[in-house]
């Protein structure tokens, strides 16, 4: 039973930075895509970024505007999201995903791949 756990969230002022990390336990990521999603209060969960196992393919949502960088360490089974120049609009619960969601960049996509999700971690951007 693979479990994902996010860390690194919290409160940050506008223009600040945070680095989120997702760690796996109880299994491995395999060669599936790894990614991040987020969900603001009252809104649908949305894609943030994803990366292939090799790192050769990286996708970002347009709203990241070059501010976010996703990375992975296959040996450590972690997926990180570096967020710079954060804005209040970035306030949301951020979720780590491995499998179908990250592969197709749709949080509810039903694909042949496993679809692992973390419980989410709060990121609040406010003065």
PDB file of C-alpha atoms in Angstrom:
ATOM      1  CA  UNK A   1       0.000   0.000   0.000  1.00  0.00           C
ATOM      2  CA  UNK A   2       1.795   3.047  -1.280  1.00  0.00           C
ATOM      3  CA  UNK A   3       1.371   6.185   0.763  1.00  0.00           C
ATOM      4  CA  UNK A   4       2.416   9.696  -0.163  1.00  0.00           C
ATOM      5  CA  UNK A   5       3.060  12.445   2.327  1.00  0.00           C
ATOM      6  CA  UNK A   6       3.600  16.104   1.566  1.00  0.00           C
ATOM      7  CA  UNK A   7       5.716  18.436   3.650  1.00  0.00           C
ATOM      8  CA  UNK A   8       7.084  21.950   3.500  1.00  0.00           C
ATOM      9  CA  UNK A   9       3.858  23.902   3.420  1.00  0.00           C
ATOM     10  CA  UNK A  10       2.876  26.765   5.632  1.00  0.00           C
ATOM     11  CA  UNK A  11       2.373  30.497   5.672  1.00  0.00           C
ATOM     12  CA  UNK A  12       4.428  32.763   3.474  1.00  0.00           C
ATOM     13  CA  UNK A  13       4.215  36.406   2.505  1.00  0.00           C
ATOM     14  CA  UNK A  14       3.533  37.452  -1.071  1.00  0.00           C
ATOM     15  CA  UNK A  15       6.721  37.254  -3.070  1.00  0.00           C
ATOM     16  CA  UNK A  16       8.118  34.595  -0.810  1.00  0.00           C
ATOM     17  CA  UNK A  17       9.102  31.036  -1.552  1.00  0.00           C
ATOM     18  CA  UNK A  18       8.279  27.571  -0.360  1.00  0.00           C
ATOM     19  CA  UNK A  19       9.582  24.167  -1.269  1.00  0.00           C
ATOM     20  CA  UNK A  20       7.173  21.284  -1.040  1.00  0.00           C
ATOM     21  CA  UNK A  21       8.334  17.728  -0.861  1.00  0.00           C
ATOM     22  CA  UNK A  22       6.460  14.495  -1.366  1.00  0.00           C
ATOM     23  CA  UNK A  23       7.813  11.267   0.048  1.00  0.00           C
ATOM     24  CA  UNK A  24       6.595   7.757  -0.586  1.00  0.00           C
ATOM     25  CA  UNK A  25       6.351   4.862   1.805  1.00  0.00           C
ATOM     26  CA  UNK A  26       5.070   1.332   1.543  1.00  0.00           C
ATOM     27  CA  UNK A  27       6.088   1.039  -2.067  1.00  0.00           C
ATOM     28  CA  UNK A  28       7.866   2.718  -4.937  1.00  0.00           C
ATOM     29  CA  UNK A  29       6.987   5.258  -7.597  1.00  0.00           C
ATOM     30  CA  UNK A  30       8.058   2.936 -10.344  1.00  0.00           C
ATOM     31  CA  UNK A  31       8.374   4.685 -13.680  1.00  0.00           C
ATOM     32  CA  UNK A  32       5.109   6.572 -13.455  1.00  0.00           C
ATOM     33  CA  UNK A  33       4.799  10.299 -13.791  1.00  0.00           C
ATOM     34  CA  UNK A  34       5.067  12.333 -10.622  1.00  0.00           C
ATOM     35  CA  UNK A  35       3.223  15.569 -10.139  1.00  0.00           C
ATOM     36  CA  UNK A  36       1.525  18.201  -8.057  1.00  0.00           C
ATOM     37  CA  UNK A  37      -2.022  19.473  -7.969  1.00  0.00           C
ATOM     38  CA  UNK A  38      -3.720  22.057  -5.838  1.00  0.00           C
ATOM     39  CA  UNK A  39      -7.196  22.899  -4.681  1.00  0.00           C
ATOM     40  CA  UNK A  40      -8.341  26.236  -3.376  1.00  0.00           C
ATOM     41  CA  UNK A  41     -11.447  26.543  -1.199  1.00  0.00           C
ATOM     42  CA  UNK A  42     -14.594  26.212  -3.277  1.00  0.00           C
ATOM     43  CA  UNK A  43     -12.676  25.340  -6.420  1.00  0.00           C
ATOM     44  CA  UNK A  44     -11.868  22.208  -8.334  1.00  0.00           C
ATOM     45  CA  UNK A  45      -8.556  20.518  -7.955  1.00  0.00           C
ATOM     46  CA  UNK A  46      -6.206  21.701 -10.686  1.00  0.00           C
ATOM     47  CA  UNK A  47      -2.977  20.603 -12.241  1.00  0.00           C
ATOM     48  CA  UNK A  48       0.216  22.372 -11.223  1.00  0.00           C
ATOM     49  CA  UNK A  49       3.091  20.416 -12.701  1.00  0.00           C
ATOM     50  CA  UNK A  50       4.364  16.954 -13.484  1.00  0.00           C
ATOM     51  CA  UNK A  51       7.573  15.225 -14.416  1.00  0.00           C
ATOM     52  CA  UNK A  52       8.402  11.910 -16.015  1.00  0.00           C
ATOM     53  CA  UNK A  53      10.500   9.305 -14.301  1.00  0.00           C
ATOM     54  CA  UNK A  54      13.509  10.201 -16.431  1.00  0.00           C
ATOM     55  CA  UNK A  55      12.959  13.906 -15.974  1.00  0.00           C
ATOM     56  CA  UNK A  56      12.971  14.396 -19.730  1.00  0.00           C
ATOM     57  CA  UNK A  57       9.357  15.505 -19.845  1.00  0.00           C
ATOM     58  CA  UNK A  58       8.107  18.293 -17.626  1.00  0.00           C
ATOM     59  CA  UNK A  59       4.746  20.017 -17.745  1.00  0.00           C
ATOM     60  CA  UNK A  60       3.503  23.091 -15.965  1.00  0.00           C
ATOM     61  CA  UNK A  61       0.209  24.847 -15.697  1.00  0.00           C
ATOM     62  CA  UNK A  62       0.231  28.269 -17.255  1.00  0.00           C
ATOM     63  CA  UNK A  63      -0.420  30.029 -13.976  1.00  0.00           C
ATOM     64  CA  UNK A  64       2.978  28.979 -12.698  1.00  0.00           C
ATOM     65  CA  UNK A  65       4.517  31.519 -15.116  1.00  0.00           C
ATOM     66  CA  UNK A  66       7.978  30.110 -14.622  1.00  0.00           C
ATOM     67  CA  UNK A  67       7.733  30.571 -10.875  1.00  0.00           C
ATOM     68  CA  UNK A  68       7.463  26.901 -10.027  1.00  0.00           C
ATOM     69  CA  UNK A  69       9.953  24.129 -10.622  1.00  0.00           C
ATOM     70  CA  UNK A  70       9.221  20.461 -10.196  1.00  0.00           C
ATOM     71  CA  UNK A  71      11.923  17.899  -9.598  1.00  0.00           C
ATOM     72  CA  UNK A  72      12.257  14.320  -8.526  1.00  0.00           C
ATOM     73  CA  UNK A  73      14.765  12.068  -6.858  1.00  0.00           C
ATOM     74  CA  UNK A  74      14.022   8.528  -7.870  1.00  0.00           C
ATOM     75  CA  UNK A  75      16.466   7.026  -5.400  1.00  0.00           C
ATOM     76  CA  UNK A  76      14.904   8.896  -2.497  1.00  0.00           C
ATOM     77  CA  UNK A  77      11.402   8.490  -3.908  1.00  0.00           C
ATOM     78  CA  UNK A  78      10.633  12.147  -3.526  1.00  0.00           C
ATOM     79  CA  UNK A  79       8.971  14.742  -5.710  1.00  0.00           C
ATOM     80  CA  UNK A  80       9.629  18.375  -4.930  1.00  0.00           C
ATOM     81  CA  UNK A  81       7.932  21.578  -5.956  1.00  0.00           C
ATOM     82  CA  UNK A  82       9.912  24.775  -5.612  1.00  0.00           C
ATOM     83  CA  UNK A  83       7.586  27.750  -5.568  1.00  0.00           C
ATOM     84  CA  UNK A  84       8.950  31.264  -5.925  1.00  0.00           C
ATOM     85  CA  UNK A  85       7.281  34.652  -6.119  1.00  0.00           C
ATOM     86  CA  UNK A  86       4.198  33.296  -4.475  1.00  0.00           C
ATOM     87  CA  UNK A  87       0.972  35.216  -4.779  1.00  0.00           C
ATOM     88  CA  UNK A  88      -2.200  35.153  -2.682  1.00  0.00           C
ATOM     89  CA  UNK A  89      -3.869  33.297  -5.551  1.00  0.00           C
ATOM     90  CA  UNK A  90      -1.505  30.421  -4.899  1.00  0.00           C
ATOM     91  CA  UNK A  91      -3.185  29.759  -1.578  1.00  0.00           C
ATOM     92  CA  UNK A  92      -4.491  26.214  -1.689  1.00  0.00           C
ATOM     93  CA  UNK A  93      -4.040  22.709  -0.470  1.00  0.00           C
ATOM     94  CA  UNK A  94      -1.302  21.133  -2.539  1.00  0.00           C
ATOM     95  CA  UNK A  95      -1.437  17.448  -3.353  1.00  0.00           C
ATOM     96  CA  UNK A  96       1.252  15.112  -4.518  1.00  0.00           C
ATOM     97  CA  UNK A  97       0.272  12.586  -7.149  1.00  0.00           C
ATOM     98  CA  UNK A  98       1.972   9.614  -8.761  1.00  0.00           C
ATOM     99  CA  UNK A  99       0.396   7.771 -11.646  1.00  0.00           C
ATOM    100  CA  UNK A 100      -2.646   8.573 -13.724  1.00  0.00           C
ATOM    101  CA  UNK A 101      -3.247  12.094 -12.516  1.00  0.00           C
ATOM    102  CA  UNK A 102       0.290  13.247 -13.160  1.00  0.00           C
ATOM    103  CA  UNK A 103       0.458  11.330 -16.417  1.00  0.00           C
ATOM    104  CA  UNK A 104      -2.609  12.903 -17.974  1.00  0.00           C
ATOM    105  CA  UNK A 105      -2.541  16.104 -15.936  1.00  0.00           C
ATOM    106  CA  UNK A 106      -6.158  15.648 -14.954  1.00  0.00           C
ATOM    107  CA  UNK A 107      -6.914  14.984 -11.302  1.00  0.00           C
ATOM    108  CA  UNK A 108      -9.875  12.685 -11.936  1.00  0.00           C
ATOM    109  CA  UNK A 109      -8.574  10.857 -14.984  1.00  0.00           C
ATOM    110  CA  UNK A 110      -9.114   7.095 -14.902  1.00  0.00           C
ATOM    111  CA  UNK A 111      -6.188   5.501 -16.631  1.00  0.00           C
ATOM    112  CA  UNK A 112      -4.531   2.095 -16.534  1.00  0.00           C
ATOM    113  CA  UNK A 113      -1.851   3.403 -14.225  1.00  0.00           C
ATOM    114  CA  UNK A 114      -2.097   3.417 -10.467  1.00  0.00           C
ATOM    115  CA  UNK A 115      -3.214   6.731  -9.019  1.00  0.00           C
ATOM    116  CA  UNK A 116      -1.621   7.577  -5.713  1.00  0.00           C
ATOM    117  CA  UNK A 117      -2.431  10.749  -3.809  1.00  0.00           C
ATOM    118  CA  UNK A 118      -1.107  12.390  -0.712  1.00  0.00           C
ATOM    119  CA  UNK A 119      -3.412  13.880   1.886  1.00  0.00           C
ATOM    120  CA  UNK A 120      -2.471  17.380   0.880  1.00  0.00           C
ATOM    121  CA  UNK A 121      -0.660  20.210   2.604  1.00  0.00           C
ATOM    122  CA  UNK A 122      -1.770  23.780   3.152  1.00  0.00           C
ATOM    123  CA  UNK A 123       0.013  26.658   1.480  1.00  0.00           C
ATOM    124  CA  UNK A 124      -1.150  30.091   2.526  1.00  0.00           C
ATOM    125  CA  UNK A 125       0.188  33.240   0.898  1.00  0.00           C
ATOM    126  CA  UNK A 126      -0.801  36.266   2.896  1.00  0.00           C
ATOM    127  CA  UNK A 127       0.559  39.340   4.601  1.00  0.00           C
TER     128      UNK A 127
END
